[in-house]
Structure formats: C-alpha cells, structure tokens
Amino acid sequence: MKFIDETIIDVVSGDGGNGCVSFRREKYVPMGGPNGGDGGGGGSVILKTDANLSTLLDVSYRRSFKAKRGGNGKGKQMTGPTGEDCVLRVPVGTAIYDVESNELLADLDKKELEFIAAKGGRGGRGNMHFVSSTNQAPRKAEPGTPGEKRRIRLELKLLADVGLVGLPNAGKSTLISTVSNAKPKIADYPFTTKIPSLGLVRIEADRSFVMADIPGLIEGAHTGVGMGIQFLRHIERTRIILHLIDPVDLANPDPIANYKAIRKELESYGEHLANRPEIIVLTKMDLPEAKVKSDEIIADLKKLSGNKVVCLSAATRYNLEELLFSIGKVLF
Ligand SMILES: Nc1nc2c(ncn2[C@@H]2O[C@H](COP(=O)(O)OP(=O)(O)OP(=O)(O)O)[C@@H](O)[C@H]2O)c(=O)[nH]1
Ligand SMILES: [Mg+2]
C-alpha cells in the first residue's frame, strides 16, 4: 500500500529588473539630474495549502514552475513592474524537502499556509540613487539580482477520503483501477484483493481525492470469517463509503440481503464507521441481467438505506462521471 504521495519539482523565481540610467531633459535646463528608476522585483514561487486538495496530482503534472522577471526601471524615476508570483496549491500536510541536502524546508500542516520556495530577485537601483557631491551625473545603475533555482521534493502522507466496501467480486478493484492510478489485481474469484491499495482520483482541475480498495467482506467477517474486518481500519477515517453491490452475484443472489450483511459488518466495527455518508453502487450494468435486476431492487434499496444509489459499469464507464460528481458533492 502506497501511503505516501511524492513528487520532485524545479522552482525558479524571476530575476529582478535592472535599474535605469537616465537624465532629466527639460527645455531651458541644460543639464538635468539623473532620474533612472529602479528595476521591479522578480516574482517568487510560492506554495500555498488548499483544504480542497488531498493529493499532489495537480503539482506532479508539471516538472518545473517559474515566476516572472521584474521589469527594468525607466526614466522619470519610474520603477519597473513587479514580476508575477507563481503560486502552487498543495494539500494540507505537504512537507517540503530540498532534494540536494534532504533538509526539511517546511511542513505545511495547516490550511492557508504559505512557503516561499524560491524568492524573486531584487530590482536594481536606478542612477538617481547614485548622485554624490563629486558625481552629479552618475552613469551607474545596478542590475537586478538573479532569481533562485531549487529542486524540491514534496511529500504527503495519504489518508483515504473514500473507502470501497462490498462482498468479494463486487467490482471494487475494477472501479479503483478505472478511476485512479492504482493497479490492483482483478479476477473473478473471491478475495482477489489481499492487501489494501490507495489510488489518486482527479475529478477536475484542483480537485482530487484518495480512494482506498480493501479486501472483500462477508457475513460474519467481524468474527473472523473470510479475511475478517481488520482491513476496515484503513477506511476508518474516510469521509465517504462506497458500498458496491453486484446485483447478479451467483454466490450471493439476493442483493438486498447482501447489502444488509455488509452493513452489519460495518456496524460491528463501530458506529463512527457505520454513520459515515454512504453511496450505494450497483455494479456491472453492462450485463443486461444486472440492469434488469437493479431496476427491480433500486426503489427498495433506496428506501432501506436512505442513501443515493448509482447504477454503474466500470467496464463501459457508464455513470462513472455521475458517481465522481456525487462523491465530489460530499467532499468539496
Ligand atoms: N461485466 C463486468 N464485469 C466486471 C465489472 N467490474 C468488475 N467486473 C468483474 O468482476 C470480477 C471481480 O472484480 P474485482 O474488481 O476483482 O472485484 P473485487 O470487489 O475487487 O473482488 P475482491 O478483491 O475479491 O474482493 C472480475 O472478473 C471483473 O472483471 C463491470 O463493470 N462489468
Ligand atoms: Mg479486489
């Protein structure tokens, strides 16, 4: 189980703009004094925590992040424009390390925290600053200081937001492998999944979450039957439970009874888990008999659970968007 999301990026701040050499030109004033303005400061690369994110997916899509250069100063004491910062949004809990020294630079453990990963260069001073009693017409101005360049590693301990539960063969691993980067083993025999896995799911720009796939539960799991309920601890802190039901499970032909059996196992694990928001997912809708069966039971299942029921096919992606949308509504 990959507990840590990690990515390495290059951050480059903007150079400061150069100071300007310029002199006043006015009618009837033969020798105007120096009036070259300062260069603008370069932009910084800033990491900022966002409570809506729970993975580093958005950052890891790009390798390098660059802020803008400051503008050069101009005559008439005009300061150059400040370079725009480059702001990266990262999830709360992101730790930042310098790749070269492996030093921990910052631990962004609260929301709306900022860390300047590369500070923008300073703008150079224009020649108006260099007047002295011996030099009334300085031809000197400073160049801006260069921006910083640094390679950093972002590290995030993953906590699952969404947990998948259901009988063996319900289609849990197939679902996580369809919507996320997780690639668990999938097969048509029970208890294919023996260890939990985590997947990162992206639903739109700046919206991603962590899904956990765990081994199937069966009736009596809380007494140790099958693989037991010990794996429920991996989804203990999730914010939603997706309860997957195969409506045409040959080994367990009554989907309503299946639903109740799994609910009983969740309840025996603890109220906190049983009271978690739940979305029921009827799987394998590409099979005609699954569609027929789901039409028969959907009203009863809604009434019994009081929860949303989504009919889904991971194989054809039927209603996959709708499911992700419903998850997004609970999470964000
Ligand atoms: N036709 C069809 N078959 C599916 C679909 N999703 C899963 N399956 C099949 O159902 C079987 C079980 O799928 P898994 O994803 O391994 O089920 P699981 O819930 O992870 O099972 P365990 O790990 O044993 O608990 C496999 O043969 C899958 O190919 C689907 O959308 N349509
Ligand atoms: Mg599985």
mmCIF file of C-alpha atoms and ligand atoms in Angstrom:
data_model
loop_
_atom_site.group_PDB
_atom_site.id
_atom_site.type_symbol
_atom_site.label_atom_id
_atom_site.label_comp_id
_atom_site.label_asym_id
_atom_site.label_seq_id
_atom_site.Cartn_x
_atom_site.Cartn_y
_atom_site.Cartn_z
ATOM 1 C CA MET A 1 0.000 0.000 0.000
ATOM 2 C CA LYS A 2 1.480 3.285 -1.051
ATOM 3 C CA PHE A 3 0.955 5.565 1.899
ATOM 4 C CA ILE A 4 2.944 8.434 0.538
ATOM 5 C CA ASP A 5 2.411 10.649 -2.444
ATOM 6 C CA GLU A 6 5.649 12.205 -3.606
ATOM 7 C CA THR A 7 6.851 14.443 -6.383
ATOM 8 C CA ILE A 8 10.007 16.304 -7.291
ATOM 9 C CA ILE A 9 9.792 19.696 -8.958
ATOM 10 C CA ASP A 10 12.072 22.537 -10.004
ATOM 11 C CA VAL A 11 11.173 26.001 -8.851
ATOM 12 C CA VAL A 12 12.692 29.100 -10.416
ATOM 13 C CA SER A 13 11.943 32.620 -9.261
ATOM 14 C CA GLY A 14 12.092 35.664 -11.510
ATOM 15 C CA ASP A 15 15.194 37.861 -11.831
ATOM 16 C CA GLY A 16 14.931 41.402 -10.554
ATOM 17 C CA GLY A 17 14.651 44.055 -13.250
ATOM 18 C CA ASN A 18 17.662 46.280 -13.972
ATOM 19 C CA GLY A 19 17.961 49.818 -12.709
ATOM 20 C CA CYS A 20 17.899 52.502 -15.383
ATOM 21 C CA VAL A 21 20.408 55.193 -16.382
ATOM 22 C CA SER A 22 18.556 58.280 -17.477
ATOM 23 C CA PHE A 23 18.742 62.085 -17.131
ATOM 24 C CA ARG A 24 16.075 64.736 -16.968
ATOM 25 C CA ARG A 25 15.533 66.509 -20.258
ATOM 26 C CA GLU A 26 13.737 69.765 -19.863
ATOM 27 C CA LYS A 27 13.533 72.818 -22.038
ATOM 28 C CA TYR A 28 15.932 75.553 -20.882
ATOM 29 C CA VAL A 29 17.570 73.239 -18.341
ATOM 30 C CA PRO A 30 20.846 72.292 -19.981
ATOM 31 C CA MET A 31 21.923 69.521 -17.667
ATOM 32 C CA GLY A 32 19.089 67.722 -15.862
ATOM 33 C CA GLY A 33 19.920 65.440 -12.984
ATOM 34 C CA PRO A 34 19.739 61.652 -13.093
ATOM 35 C CA ASN A 35 16.206 60.196 -12.996
ATOM 36 C CA GLY A 36 16.652 56.491 -13.840
ATOM 37 C CA GLY A 37 14.138 54.396 -11.900
ATOM 38 C CA ASP A 38 14.670 51.086 -10.123
ATOM 39 C CA GLY A 39 14.038 47.683 -11.585
ATOM 40 C CA GLY A 40 10.970 45.806 -10.306
ATOM 41 C CA GLY A 41 11.364 42.787 -8.005
ATOM 42 C CA GLY A 42 11.182 39.340 -9.598
ATOM 43 C CA GLY A 43 8.216 37.082 -8.830
ATOM 44 C CA SER A 44 8.568 34.295 -6.261
ATOM 45 C CA VAL A 45 7.428 30.696 -6.438
ATOM 46 C CA ILE A 46 5.071 30.226 -3.514
ATOM 47 C CA LEU A 47 3.479 27.019 -2.217
ATOM 48 C CA LYS A 48 0.143 27.525 -0.545
ATOM 49 C CA THR A 49 -2.048 24.968 1.177
ATOM 50 C CA ASP A 50 -5.582 24.380 -0.021
ATOM 51 C CA ALA A 51 -8.003 22.369 2.099
ATOM 52 C CA ASN A 52 -9.795 21.175 -1.047
ATOM 53 C CA LEU A 53 -6.854 19.092 -2.203
ATOM 54 C CA SER A 54 -5.853 15.741 -0.831
ATOM 55 C CA THR A 55 -3.216 14.629 -3.336
ATOM 56 C CA LEU A 56 -0.193 16.082 -5.137
ATOM 57 C CA LEU A 57 -1.611 15.132 -8.537
ATOM 58 C CA ASP A 58 -2.032 18.674 -9.776
ATOM 59 C CA VAL A 59 1.532 19.643 -8.959
ATOM 60 C CA SER A 60 3.081 16.462 -10.296
ATOM 61 C CA TYR A 61 1.641 17.031 -13.772
ATOM 62 C CA ARG A 62 4.310 19.686 -14.299
ATOM 63 C CA ARG A 63 8.034 19.372 -13.660
ATOM 64 C CA SER A 64 9.016 22.970 -13.255
ATOM 65 C CA PHE A 65 7.451 26.165 -12.056
ATOM 66 C CA LYS A 66 8.759 29.571 -12.958
ATOM 67 C CA ALA A 67 7.799 33.013 -11.711
ATOM 68 C CA LYS A 68 8.058 36.134 -13.901
ATOM 69 C CA ARG A 69 11.003 38.503 -14.143
ATOM 70 C CA GLY A 70 10.721 42.042 -12.794
ATOM 71 C CA GLY A 71 10.578 44.842 -15.378
ATOM 72 C CA ASN A 72 13.511 47.237 -15.916
ATOM 73 C CA GLY A 73 13.362 50.704 -14.431
ATOM 74 C CA LYS A 74 12.687 53.652 -16.729
ATOM 75 C CA GLY A 75 13.410 57.342 -16.945
ATOM 76 C CA LYS A 76 11.391 59.884 -14.979
ATOM 77 C CA GLN A 77 12.045 57.804 -11.842
ATOM 78 C CA MET A 78 9.715 55.070 -12.998
ATOM 79 C CA THR A 79 10.116 51.753 -11.183
ATOM 80 C CA GLY A 80 9.791 48.650 -13.343
ATOM 81 C CA PRO A 81 6.726 46.437 -12.792
ATOM 82 C CA THR A 82 6.996 43.656 -10.219
ATOM 83 C CA GLY A 83 7.216 40.151 -11.715
ATOM 84 C CA GLU A 84 4.158 37.986 -11.118
ATOM 85 C CA ASP A 85 4.464 35.263 -8.470
ATOM 86 C CA CYS A 86 3.840 31.658 -9.372
ATOM 87 C CA VAL A 87 1.525 30.173 -6.737
ATOM 88 C CA LEU A 88 1.201 26.389 -6.453
ATOM 89 C CA ARG A 89 -1.657 24.990 -4.456
ATOM 90 C CA VAL A 90 -0.820 21.917 -2.382
ATOM 91 C CA PRO A 91 -2.798 19.812 0.090
ATOM 92 C CA VAL A 92 -2.638 20.441 3.824
ATOM 93 C CA GLY A 93 0.048 18.139 5.238
ATOM 94 C CA THR A 94 2.570 18.628 2.450
ATOM 95 C CA ALA A 95 6.181 18.505 3.658
ATOM 96 C CA ILE A 96 8.829 20.186 1.511
ATOM 97 C CA TYR A 97 12.410 18.961 1.280
ATOM 98 C CA ASP A 98 15.459 20.286 -0.509
ATOM 99 C CA VAL A 99 16.483 17.476 -2.853
ATOM 100 C CA GLU A 100 20.200 18.158 -2.641
ATOM 101 C CA SER A 101 20.574 18.398 1.136
ATOM 102 C CA ASN A 102 17.441 16.406 2.048
ATOM 103 C CA GLU A 103 16.716 19.119 4.583
ATOM 104 C CA LEU A 104 13.105 19.660 5.630
ATOM 105 C CA LEU A 105 12.320 23.175 4.474
ATOM 106 C CA ALA A 106 8.725 23.428 5.603
ATOM 107 C CA ASP A 107 5.868 21.345 6.924
ATOM 108 C CA LEU A 108 2.647 22.894 5.707
ATOM 109 C CA ASP A 109 0.311 21.344 8.226
ATOM 110 C CA LYS A 110 -2.450 23.948 8.282
ATOM 111 C CA LYS A 111 -4.703 25.460 5.701
ATOM 112 C CA GLU A 112 -3.811 28.754 4.012
ATOM 113 C CA LEU A 113 -0.148 28.401 4.947
ATOM 114 C CA GLU A 114 2.453 29.763 2.538
ATOM 115 C CA PHE A 115 6.045 28.880 1.875
ATOM 116 C CA ILE A 116 8.318 30.797 -0.459
ATOM 117 C CA ALA A 117 10.165 28.048 -2.288
ATOM 118 C CA ALA A 118 12.174 30.426 -4.491
ATOM 119 C CA LYS A 119 12.375 34.095 -3.691
ATOM 120 C CA GLY A 120 12.254 36.598 -6.524
ATOM 121 C CA GLY A 121 15.393 38.644 -7.271
ATOM 122 C CA ARG A 122 15.662 42.238 -6.079
ATOM 123 C CA GLY A 123 15.295 45.039 -8.607
ATOM 124 C CA GLY A 124 18.486 47.023 -9.270
ATOM 125 C CA ARG A 125 18.641 50.688 -8.267
ATOM 126 C CA GLY A 126 18.452 53.318 -10.978
ATOM 127 C CA ASN A 127 21.090 56.008 -11.417
ATOM 128 C CA MET A 128 19.037 58.542 -9.444
ATOM 129 C CA HIS A 129 20.363 56.841 -6.304
ATOM 130 C CA PHE A 130 23.996 57.330 -7.169
ATOM 131 C CA VAL A 131 24.313 61.109 -7.059
ATOM 132 C CA SER A 132 27.070 62.318 -4.793
ATOM 133 C CA SER A 133 28.837 65.601 -4.179
ATOM 134 C CA THR A 134 31.560 64.551 -6.571
ATOM 135 C CA ASN A 135 29.374 62.915 -9.161
ATOM 136 C CA GLN A 136 26.271 64.861 -10.112
ATOM 137 C CA ALA A 137 25.674 62.852 -13.263
ATOM 138 C CA PRO A 138 26.242 59.186 -12.410
ATOM 139 C CA ARG A 139 26.147 56.819 -15.366
ATOM 140 C CA LYS A 140 25.878 53.942 -12.974
ATOM 141 C CA ALA A 141 22.820 51.778 -12.217
ATOM 142 C CA GLU A 142 22.587 48.322 -10.670
ATOM 143 C CA PRO A 143 21.500 45.206 -12.473
ATOM 144 C CA GLY A 144 18.711 43.247 -10.776
ATOM 145 C CA THR A 145 19.788 40.253 -8.685
ATOM 146 C CA PRO A 146 19.112 36.881 -10.267
ATOM 147 C CA GLY A 147 16.219 34.679 -9.133
ATOM 148 C CA GLU A 148 16.771 31.441 -7.224
ATOM 149 C CA LYS A 149 16.632 27.985 -8.637
ATOM 150 C CA ARG A 150 15.994 24.979 -6.491
ATOM 151 C CA ARG A 151 14.893 21.385 -6.751
ATOM 152 C CA ILE A 152 12.421 20.371 -4.066
ATOM 153 C CA ARG A 153 10.606 17.220 -3.101
ATOM 154 C CA LEU A 154 7.012 17.376 -1.923
ATOM 155 C CA GLU A 155 5.826 14.617 0.318
ATOM 156 C CA LEU A 156 2.329 13.919 1.545
ATOM 157 C CA LYS A 157 1.122 11.174 3.826
ATOM 158 C CA LEU A 158 -2.018 9.899 2.218
ATOM 159 C CA LEU A 159 -5.251 9.463 4.091
ATOM 160 C CA ALA A 160 -8.108 7.914 2.199
ATOM 161 C CA ASP A 161 -11.135 10.134 1.576
ATOM 162 C CA VAL A 162 -13.291 7.432 0.017
ATOM 163 C CA GLY A 163 -13.397 3.772 1.034
ATOM 164 C CA LEU A 164 -14.727 0.894 -1.067
ATOM 165 C CA VAL A 165 -16.595 -1.891 0.668
ATOM 166 C CA GLY A 166 -18.568 -4.860 -0.576
ATOM 167 C CA LEU A 167 -18.626 -8.599 -0.934
ATOM 168 C CA PRO A 168 -15.791 -10.299 -2.786
ATOM 169 C CA ASN A 169 -16.165 -9.912 -6.584
ATOM 170 C CA ALA A 170 -18.417 -6.855 -6.247
ATOM 171 C CA GLY A 171 -16.066 -4.940 -8.555
ATOM 172 C CA LYS A 172 -14.141 -2.798 -6.060
ATOM 173 C CA SER A 173 -10.696 -3.264 -7.559
ATOM 174 C CA THR A 174 -12.059 -2.793 -11.066
ATOM 175 C CA LEU A 175 -13.573 0.529 -10.036
ATOM 176 C CA ILE A 176 -10.417 1.873 -8.376
ATOM 177 C CA SER A 177 -8.304 0.832 -11.344
ATOM 178 C CA THR A 178 -10.705 2.628 -13.707
ATOM 179 C CA VAL A 179 -10.776 5.951 -11.886
ATOM 180 C CA SER A 180 -7.313 6.137 -10.335
ATOM 181 C CA ASN A 181 -3.644 5.309 -10.809
ATOM 182 C CA ALA A 182 -3.951 2.215 -8.585
ATOM 183 C CA LYS A 183 -3.492 -1.075 -10.418
ATOM 184 C CA PRO A 184 -4.662 -3.831 -8.083
ATOM 185 C CA LYS A 185 -5.136 -7.387 -9.269
ATOM 186 C CA ILE A 186 -8.591 -8.145 -10.645
ATOM 187 C CA ALA A 187 -10.055 -11.628 -11.058
ATOM 188 C CA ASP A 188 -13.349 -13.490 -10.992
ATOM 189 C CA TYR A 189 -12.695 -15.350 -7.780
ATOM 190 C CA PRO A 190 -13.361 -14.144 -4.228
ATOM 191 C CA PHE A 191 -10.643 -12.467 -2.132
ATOM 192 C CA THR A 192 -8.527 -11.472 -5.088
ATOM 193 C CA THR A 193 -7.539 -8.432 -3.101
ATOM 194 C CA LYS A 194 -5.471 -9.447 -0.087
ATOM 195 C CA ILE A 195 -3.881 -6.119 0.740
ATOM 196 C CA PRO A 196 -5.449 -2.669 0.570
ATOM 197 C CA SER A 197 -4.394 -0.202 -2.074
ATOM 198 C CA LEU A 198 -4.763 3.521 -2.450
ATOM 199 C CA GLY A 199 -5.461 5.388 -5.653
ATOM 200 C CA LEU A 200 -5.388 9.056 -6.525
ATOM 201 C CA VAL A 201 -8.502 10.255 -8.320
ATOM 202 C CA ARG A 202 -8.684 13.525 -10.173
ATOM 203 C CA ILE A 203 -12.160 14.871 -10.886
ATOM 204 C CA GLU A 204 -11.330 18.294 -12.255
ATOM 205 C CA ALA A 205 -8.528 20.828 -12.096
ATOM 206 C CA ASP A 206 -7.603 21.332 -8.439
ATOM 207 C CA ARG A 207 -9.995 18.660 -7.239
ATOM 208 C CA SER A 208 -8.569 15.301 -6.366
ATOM 209 C CA PHE A 209 -9.055 12.749 -3.639
ATOM 210 C CA VAL A 210 -7.733 9.437 -2.350
ATOM 211 C CA MET A 211 -9.682 6.204 -2.745
ATOM 212 C CA ALA A 212 -8.950 3.007 -0.798
ATOM 213 C CA ASP A 213 -9.660 -0.511 -2.021
ATOM 214 C CA ILE A 214 -9.731 -3.170 0.671
ATOM 215 C CA PRO A 215 -10.350 -6.921 0.674
ATOM 216 C CA GLY A 216 -13.967 -8.047 0.369
ATOM 217 C CA LEU A 217 -16.117 -8.529 3.446
ATOM 218 C CA ILE A 218 -18.502 -11.408 4.004
ATOM 219 C CA GLU A 219 -21.172 -12.195 6.527
ATOM 220 C CA GLY A 220 -19.570 -12.963 9.872
ATOM 221 C CA ALA A 221 -16.347 -11.116 8.993
ATOM 222 C CA HIS A 222 -16.403 -9.465 12.434
ATOM 223 C CA THR A 223 -15.986 -12.939 13.941
ATOM 224 C CA GLY A 224 -13.038 -13.608 11.664
ATOM 225 C CA VAL A 225 -14.792 -15.257 8.721
ATOM 226 C CA GLY A 226 -13.078 -14.676 5.362
ATOM 227 C CA MET A 227 -10.400 -12.063 5.818
ATOM 228 C CA GLY A 228 -12.076 -10.568 8.859
ATOM 229 C CA ILE A 229 -12.772 -6.877 9.363
ATOM 230 C CA GLN A 230 -9.260 -5.788 10.310
ATOM 231 C CA PHE A 231 -8.876 -4.003 6.971
ATOM 232 C CA LEU A 232 -11.684 -1.639 7.881
ATOM 233 C CA ARG A 233 -9.141 0.340 9.848
ATOM 234 C CA HIS A 234 -7.746 1.551 6.532
ATOM 235 C CA ILE A 235 -11.009 3.262 5.768
ATOM 236 C CA GLU A 236 -11.825 4.286 9.293
ATOM 237 C CA ARG A 237 -11.072 7.924 8.595
ATOM 238 C CA THR A 238 -12.584 8.194 5.140
ATOM 239 C CA ARG A 239 -15.294 10.744 4.575
ATOM 240 C CA ILE A 240 -17.487 8.583 2.339
ATOM 241 C CA ILE A 241 -18.063 4.899 1.954
ATOM 242 C CA LEU A 242 -18.862 3.487 -1.458
ATOM 243 C CA HIS A 243 -20.802 0.323 -0.939
ATOM 244 C CA LEU A 244 -20.512 -1.826 -4.057
ATOM 245 C CA ILE A 245 -23.073 -4.496 -4.858
ATOM 246 C CA ASP A 246 -23.034 -6.887 -7.796
ATOM 247 C CA PRO A 247 -26.755 -7.382 -8.461
ATOM 248 C CA VAL A 248 -26.136 -10.691 -10.239
ATOM 249 C CA ASP A 249 -23.623 -12.276 -7.889
ATOM 250 C CA LEU A 250 -24.112 -16.023 -8.398
ATOM 251 C CA ALA A 251 -22.713 -16.918 -4.996
ATOM 252 C CA ASN A 252 -24.914 -14.363 -3.234
ATOM 253 C CA PRO A 253 -28.057 -13.937 -5.329
ATOM 254 C CA ASP A 254 -30.035 -11.600 -3.043
ATOM 255 C CA PRO A 255 -28.605 -8.065 -3.358
ATOM 256 C CA ILE A 256 -30.744 -6.640 -0.551
ATOM 257 C CA ALA A 257 -29.570 -9.353 1.831
ATOM 258 C CA ASN A 258 -26.002 -8.666 0.662
ATOM 259 C CA TYR A 259 -26.408 -5.005 1.468
ATOM 260 C CA LYS A 260 -27.702 -5.763 4.939
ATOM 261 C CA ALA A 261 -24.930 -8.265 5.626
ATOM 262 C CA ILE A 262 -22.187 -5.748 4.813
ATOM 263 C CA ARG A 263 -23.923 -3.034 6.827
ATOM 264 C CA LYS A 264 -23.939 -5.370 9.791
ATOM 265 C CA GLU A 265 -20.202 -5.864 9.489
ATOM 266 C CA LEU A 266 -19.633 -2.103 9.327
ATOM 267 C CA GLU A 267 -21.811 -1.611 12.388
ATOM 268 C CA SER A 268 -19.956 -4.256 14.317
ATOM 269 C CA TYR A 269 -16.730 -2.401 13.568
ATOM 270 C CA GLY A 270 -18.094 0.760 15.102
ATOM 271 C CA GLU A 271 -20.740 3.431 14.970
ATOM 272 C CA HIS A 272 -18.321 6.028 13.655
ATOM 273 C CA LEU A 273 -17.799 3.977 10.501
ATOM 274 C CA ALA A 274 -21.415 2.924 10.136
ATOM 275 C CA ASN A 275 -22.595 6.543 10.328
ATOM 276 C CA ARG A 276 -20.293 7.719 7.547
ATOM 277 C CA PRO A 277 -22.059 9.060 4.422
ATOM 278 C CA GLU A 278 -22.605 6.165 2.048
ATOM 279 C CA ILE A 279 -23.226 5.926 -1.672
ATOM 280 C CA ILE A 280 -24.510 2.580 -2.914
ATOM 281 C CA VAL A 281 -23.112 1.465 -6.251
ATOM 282 C CA LEU A 282 -24.807 -1.290 -8.240
ATOM 283 C CA THR A 283 -22.053 -2.620 -10.476
ATOM 284 C CA LYS A 284 -21.670 -4.417 -13.819
ATOM 285 C CA MET A 285 -24.534 -2.555 -15.528
ATOM 286 C CA ASP A 286 -23.131 -3.547 -18.931
ATOM 287 C CA LEU A 287 -24.557 -7.020 -18.260
ATOM 288 C CA PRO A 288 -28.241 -6.996 -19.319
ATOM 289 C CA GLU A 289 -29.284 -9.215 -16.418
ATOM 290 C CA ALA A 290 -27.626 -6.818 -13.962
ATOM 291 C CA LYS A 291 -29.658 -3.957 -15.424
ATOM 292 C CA VAL A 292 -32.910 -5.930 -15.093
ATOM 293 C CA LYS A 293 -32.152 -6.891 -11.509
ATOM 294 C CA SER A 294 -31.166 -3.375 -10.492
ATOM 295 C CA ASP A 295 -34.454 -1.986 -11.869
ATOM 296 C CA GLU A 296 -36.251 -4.441 -9.607
ATOM 297 C CA ILE A 297 -34.426 -3.584 -6.403
ATOM 298 C CA ILE A 298 -33.399 0.044 -6.664
ATOM 299 C CA ALA A 299 -36.507 1.517 -5.011
ATOM 300 C CA ASP A 300 -36.303 -0.900 -2.072
ATOM 301 C CA LEU A 301 -32.603 -0.278 -1.666
ATOM 302 C CA LYS A 302 -33.105 3.494 -1.571
ATOM 303 C CA LYS A 303 -35.875 3.150 0.963
ATOM 304 C CA LEU A 304 -33.929 0.744 3.129
ATOM 305 C CA SER A 305 -30.711 2.761 3.170
ATOM 306 C CA GLY A 306 -31.978 6.300 2.755
ATOM 307 C CA ASN A 307 -28.939 6.817 0.536
ATOM 308 C CA LYS A 308 -28.143 7.580 -3.057
ATOM 309 C CA VAL A 309 -27.889 4.575 -5.380
ATOM 310 C CA VAL A 310 -25.801 4.793 -8.549
ATOM 311 C CA CYS A 311 -26.004 2.137 -11.273
ATOM 312 C CA LEU A 312 -22.529 1.778 -12.712
ATOM 313 C CA SER A 313 -20.420 -0.109 -15.182
ATOM 314 C CA ALA A 314 -16.703 0.303 -14.651
ATOM 315 C CA ALA A 315 -16.214 -1.756 -17.823
ATOM 316 C CA THR A 316 -18.037 0.703 -20.102
ATOM 317 C CA ARG A 317 -17.665 3.738 -17.803
ATOM 318 C CA TYR A 318 -21.449 4.058 -17.702
ATOM 319 C CA ASN A 319 -22.412 6.605 -14.974
ATOM 320 C CA LEU A 320 -18.798 6.945 -13.877
ATOM 321 C CA GLU A 321 -18.948 10.739 -14.178
ATOM 322 C CA GLU A 322 -22.151 10.804 -12.182
ATOM 323 C CA LEU A 323 -20.553 8.768 -9.414
ATOM 324 C CA LEU A 324 -17.494 11.032 -9.253
ATOM 325 C CA PHE A 325 -19.769 14.055 -9.239
ATOM 326 C CA SER A 326 -21.736 12.651 -6.287
ATOM 327 C CA ILE A 327 -18.502 11.957 -4.416
ATOM 328 C CA GLY A 328 -17.295 15.479 -5.192
ATOM 329 C CA LYS A 329 -20.507 16.929 -3.771
ATOM 330 C CA VAL A 330 -19.845 15.273 -0.423
ATOM 331 C CA LEU A 331 -16.103 16.009 -0.330
ATOM 332 C CA PHE A 332 -15.838 19.560 -1.651
HETATM 333 N N1 LIG B 1 -19.067 -7.148 -16.894
HETATM 334 C C1 LIG B 1 -18.424 -6.506 -15.901
HETATM 335 N N2 LIG B 1 -17.606 -7.187 -15.066
HETATM 336 C C2 LIG B 1 -16.991 -6.521 -14.085
HETATM 337 C C3 LIG B 1 -17.167 -5.140 -13.882
HETATM 338 N N3 LIG B 1 -16.445 -4.772 -12.817
HETATM 339 C C4 LIG B 1 -15.844 -5.871 -12.363
HETATM 340 N N4 LIG B 1 -16.140 -6.939 -13.126
HETATM 341 C C5 LIG B 1 -15.656 -8.319 -12.983
HETATM 342 O O1 LIG B 1 -15.986 -8.819 -11.708
HETATM 343 C C6 LIG B 1 -14.927 -9.669 -11.212
HETATM 344 C C7 LIG B 1 -14.468 -9.212 -9.851
HETATM 345 O O2 LIG B 1 -13.902 -7.933 -9.989
HETATM 346 P P1 LIG B 1 -12.907 -7.303 -8.918
HETATM 347 O O3 LIG B 1 -12.736 -5.872 -9.283
HETATM 348 O O4 LIG B 1 -11.686 -8.140 -8.777
HETATM 349 O O5 LIG B 1 -13.803 -7.440 -7.603
HETATM 350 P P2 LIG B 1 -13.397 -7.080 -6.089
HETATM 351 O O6 LIG B 1 -14.632 -6.493 -5.467
HETATM 352 O O7 LIG B 1 -12.182 -6.279 -6.037
HETATM 353 O O8 LIG B 1 -13.169 -8.524 -5.500
HETATM 354 P P3 LIG B 1 -12.258 -8.988 -4.237
HETATM 355 O O9 LIG B 1 -10.928 -8.330 -4.360
HETATM 356 O O10 LIG B 1 -12.174 -10.465 -4.381
HETATM 357 O O11 LIG B 1 -12.993 -8.575 -3.015
HETATM 358 C C8 LIG B 1 -13.828 -9.638 -12.258
HETATM 359 O O12 LIG B 1 -13.952 -10.757 -13.078
HETATM 360 C C9 LIG B 1 -14.133 -8.362 -13.032
HETATM 361 O O13 LIG B 1 -13.674 -8.417 -14.362
HETATM 362 C C10 LIG B 1 -18.028 -4.434 -14.807
HETATM 363 O O14 LIG B 1 -18.250 -3.217 -14.741
HETATM 364 N N5 LIG B 1 -18.629 -5.169 -15.776
HETATM 365 MG MG MG B 2 -10.413 -6.642 -5.226
#
